[in-house]
Amino acid sequence: MNEERAVERVAARAVTVQRAGRIEDGACRHLLVWRAGPGWRMAGSGVLGGGLGERHWVLNAQVRAGYGRLDPAEHLAELAAAQGLSGPGTGLMTAAEVDACTWAEDGGATALATTGIGVPTWAAAPEAAAGIAGAAGAAGAAGAAGAAGAGYVPGTINILAVVPAPVSDAGLLNLLTTATEAKVQALLEAGYDCSGTPSDAVCVAVRTAGPGEPAEPFGGPRSLWGARLARAVHRAVLAGARADRERRAEWDGPPTHPATLPGCGCEDVLAGAPSPVPSGRGSSGRGPGAVVRARGAG
């Protein structure tokens, strides 16, 4: 019965994320797109369209390690236009493999993560270790480390979390904090000695309230939607962190090819096969309808 309810919730989820490829820096590189449309408010730290307000789409673009452009917002705007995206939106950037995205759902809240932990760091680092900031800076640091013989080190964790209910501004910002807390919890449980990477980004989306419709005022980890979002983010990042460690032990960077192939595109990466349920501290109480999936194959 629980499995049937899980299937029903997945079928009714508000998020459909597409994957597309484009030629850049001599290879086909992929990106993920959620065409949310009107009726969504978002808060996030994306280099393009970050902040708080109405947003119609989210784009998460994979770039090469050693990314050198100094105009990432303009670059993401170009990629969005090429995908036919219009109106206000937000763009994220990563050197991690977006094909290896992981996602989870809990009670209607959905979280998707692209995870690369090649540059693990604590937020409160000594000043000498805190000299890199921003997606372009972290990608450049990854390339420099690779050139020095450290191997493949993409270092960004990007999170998209979606709550299909109206939430107040204060509650939305609280959800953003809750998502970050859940990310750190997942990294610690996965065995990483860090709070993230220098260039992590988070985007949280909630529904726009209709006329006379009350907005949920809270988004902390013990609020209704905060708890659901936290569990979804935790599971998605935990699965992604574990998978990232396994990938690094087996290969030296994402596979590349010089031309866009039919398999580069996917209409719904969230339709991938379920990944194993995370186990360990903080992973119990999975609850009816909770789903964890990995690798958006298509």
CSV table of C-alpha atoms in Angstrom, one decimal, residues 92-252:
chain,number,residue,atom,x,y,z
A,92,LEU,CA,23.2,27.6,-11.6
A,93,MET,CA,26.6,26.3,-12.8
A,94,THR,CA,28.8,23.3,-12.0
A,95,ALA,CA,31.8,21.3,-13.2
A,96,ALA,CA,30.2,18.2,-11.7
A,97,GLU,CA,28.4,15.7,-14.0
A,98,VAL,CA,24.7,16.7,-14.2
A,99,ASP,CA,23.8,13.4,-15.6
A,100,ALA,CA,24.6,11.9,-12.2
A,101,CYS,CA,21.9,14.0,-10.5
A,102,THR,CA,20.1,12.5,-7.6
A,103,TRP,CA,16.7,13.4,-6.3
A,104,ALA,CA,14.2,12.6,-3.6
A,105,GLU,CA,10.6,13.3,-2.7
A,106,ASP,CA,9.0,13.5,0.7
A,107,GLY,CA,5.3,14.3,1.1
A,108,GLY,CA,5.1,16.4,-2.0
A,109,ALA,CA,8.4,18.2,-1.5
A,110,THR,CA,11.0,17.5,-4.2
A,111,ALA,CA,14.8,17.9,-4.1
A,112,LEU,CA,17.3,17.5,-6.9
A,113,ALA,CA,21.1,17.7,-6.4
A,114,THR,CA,24.1,17.7,-8.6
A,115,THR,CA,27.0,16.7,-6.4
A,116,GLY,CA,30.8,17.3,-6.9
A,117,ILE,CA,32.9,17.3,-3.8
A,118,GLY,CA,36.4,17.8,-5.2
A,119,VAL,CA,37.0,21.0,-3.2
A,120,PRO,CA,35.5,20.3,0.2
A,121,THR,CA,35.7,23.2,2.7
A,122,TRP,CA,34.3,24.4,5.9
A,123,ALA,CA,32.4,27.7,5.7
A,124,ALA,CA,34.4,29.2,8.5
A,125,ALA,CA,37.8,28.5,7.1
A,126,PRO,CA,41.1,30.3,8.0
A,127,GLU,CA,41.6,33.4,5.8
A,128,ALA,CA,44.4,31.8,3.8
A,129,ALA,CA,42.0,29.0,2.7
A,130,ALA,CA,39.1,31.3,1.9
A,131,GLY,CA,40.4,33.0,-1.2
A,132,ILE,CA,38.1,31.4,-3.8
A,133,ALA,CA,34.4,32.3,-4.2
A,134,GLY,CA,31.8,31.9,-6.9
A,135,ALA,CA,31.1,29.2,-9.5
A,136,ALA,CA,33.8,30.4,-11.9
A,137,GLY,CA,36.4,30.6,-9.2
A,138,ALA,CA,35.7,27.1,-7.9
A,139,ALA,CA,35.7,25.6,-11.4
A,140,GLY,CA,39.0,27.4,-12.0
A,141,ALA,CA,40.4,26.0,-8.8
A,142,ALA,CA,39.3,22.5,-9.8
A,143,GLY,CA,41.2,22.9,-13.1
A,144,ALA,CA,44.3,24.1,-11.5
A,145,ALA,CA,44.3,21.2,-9.0
A,146,GLY,CA,43.8,18.8,-11.9
A,147,ALA,CA,46.7,20.3,-13.8
A,148,ALA,CA,48.9,19.9,-10.7
A,149,GLY,CA,48.2,16.2,-10.7
A,150,ALA,CA,45.4,16.1,-8.2
A,151,GLY,CA,43.1,14.4,-10.7
A,152,TYR,CA,39.4,15.2,-11.3
A,153,VAL,CA,38.1,17.7,-8.7
A,154,PRO,CA,34.9,19.4,-9.7
A,155,GLY,CA,33.6,21.1,-6.6
A,156,THR,CA,30.0,22.3,-6.6
A,157,ILE,CA,26.8,21.0,-4.9
A,158,ASN,CA,23.8,22.6,-6.6
A,159,ILE,CA,20.4,21.9,-5.0
A,160,LEU,CA,16.9,22.6,-6.4
A,161,ALA,CA,14.1,22.1,-3.8
A,162,VAL,CA,10.4,22.5,-4.6
A,163,VAL,CA,7.5,22.9,-2.2
A,164,PRO,CA,4.1,22.8,-4.0
A,165,ALA,CA,2.4,25.2,-1.5
A,166,PRO,CA,2.4,29.0,-0.9
A,167,VAL,CA,4.9,30.1,1.7
A,168,SER,CA,5.6,33.6,3.0
A,169,ASP,CA,8.8,35.5,2.3
A,170,ALA,CA,10.2,34.8,5.8
A,171,GLY,CA,9.2,31.1,5.5
A,172,LEU,CA,10.8,30.8,2.1
A,173,LEU,CA,14.1,32.2,3.3
A,174,ASN,CA,13.8,29.8,6.3
A,175,LEU,CA,13.3,26.9,3.8
A,176,LEU,CA,16.6,28.0,2.1
A,177,THR,CA,18.4,27.8,5.4
A,178,THR,CA,16.8,24.4,6.2
A,179,ALA,CA,17.9,23.0,2.8
A,180,THR,CA,21.5,24.1,3.6
A,181,GLU,CA,21.4,22.6,7.0
A,182,ALA,CA,20.1,19.3,5.5
A,183,LYS,CA,22.9,19.4,2.9
A,184,VAL,CA,25.6,19.7,5.7
A,185,GLN,CA,23.9,16.9,7.6
A,186,ALA,CA,24.1,14.6,4.6
A,187,LEU,CA,27.8,15.4,3.9
A,188,LEU,CA,28.7,14.6,7.5
A,189,GLU,CA,26.8,11.3,7.3
A,190,ALA,CA,28.5,10.5,4.1
A,191,GLY,CA,31.9,10.8,5.8
A,192,TYR,CA,33.0,14.2,4.5
A,193,ASP,CA,34.8,16.6,6.8
A,194,CYS,CA,33.3,19.8,5.4
A,195,SER,CA,30.2,21.9,5.2
A,196,GLY,CA,30.2,22.0,1.4
A,197,THR,CA,32.3,23.4,-1.4
A,198,PRO,CA,33.3,27.1,-2.1
A,199,SER,CA,30.7,27.4,-4.9
A,200,ASP,CA,27.5,25.6,-3.7
A,201,ALA,CA,24.2,27.1,-4.7
A,202,VAL,CA,20.7,26.5,-3.6
A,203,CYS,CA,17.3,27.4,-5.1
A,204,VAL,CA,14.0,26.8,-3.3
A,205,ALA,CA,10.7,27.2,-5.1
A,206,VAL,CA,7.2,27.6,-3.6
A,207,ARG,CA,3.8,28.3,-5.1
A,208,THR,CA,2.5,31.8,-5.5
A,209,ALA,CA,-0.5,32.3,-3.2
A,210,GLY,CA,-3.8,32.8,-4.9
A,211,PRO,CA,-6.3,35.5,-4.0
A,212,GLY,CA,-7.3,35.0,-0.3
A,213,GLU,CA,-5.1,31.9,0.0
A,214,PRO,CA,-3.0,31.9,3.2
A,215,ALA,CA,0.7,31.4,2.9
A,216,GLU,CA,2.6,29.0,5.3
A,217,PRO,CA,4.6,31.3,7.6
A,218,PHE,CA,7.3,28.8,8.6
A,219,GLY,CA,10.0,26.9,6.9
A,220,GLY,CA,12.2,25.6,9.7
A,221,PRO,CA,13.1,21.9,10.0
A,222,ARG,CA,10.2,21.2,12.3
A,223,SER,CA,7.5,23.0,10.2
A,224,LEU,CA,5.3,21.0,8.0
A,225,TRP,CA,7.1,21.8,4.7
A,226,GLY,CA,10.4,22.5,6.2
A,227,ALA,CA,10.6,19.0,7.6
A,228,ARG,CA,9.6,17.4,4.3
A,229,LEU,CA,12.0,19.6,2.3
A,230,ALA,CA,14.8,18.8,4.8
A,231,ARG,CA,14.3,15.0,4.4
A,232,ALA,CA,14.2,15.3,0.6
A,233,VAL,CA,17.4,17.4,0.4
A,234,HIS,CA,19.1,15.2,2.9
A,235,ARG,CA,18.4,12.0,0.9
A,236,ALA,CA,19.3,13.5,-2.4
A,237,VAL,CA,22.6,15.0,-1.3
A,238,LEU,CA,23.5,11.8,0.7
A,239,ALA,CA,22.9,9.7,-2.3
A,240,GLY,CA,24.9,12.1,-4.5
A,241,ALA,CA,27.8,12.4,-2.1
A,242,ARG,CA,28.1,8.6,-1.9
A,243,ALA,CA,27.9,8.2,-5.6
A,244,ASP,CA,30.5,11.0,-6.2
A,245,ARG,CA,33.0,9.2,-4.0
A,246,GLU,CA,32.5,6.0,-6.0
A,247,ARG,CA,32.9,7.8,-9.3
A,248,ARG,CA,36.2,9.4,-8.2
A,249,ALA,CA,37.6,6.0,-7.3
A,250,GLU,CA,36.9,4.7,-10.8
A,251,TRP,CA,37.5,7.5,-13.3
A,252,ASP,CA,39.1,10.8,-14.0
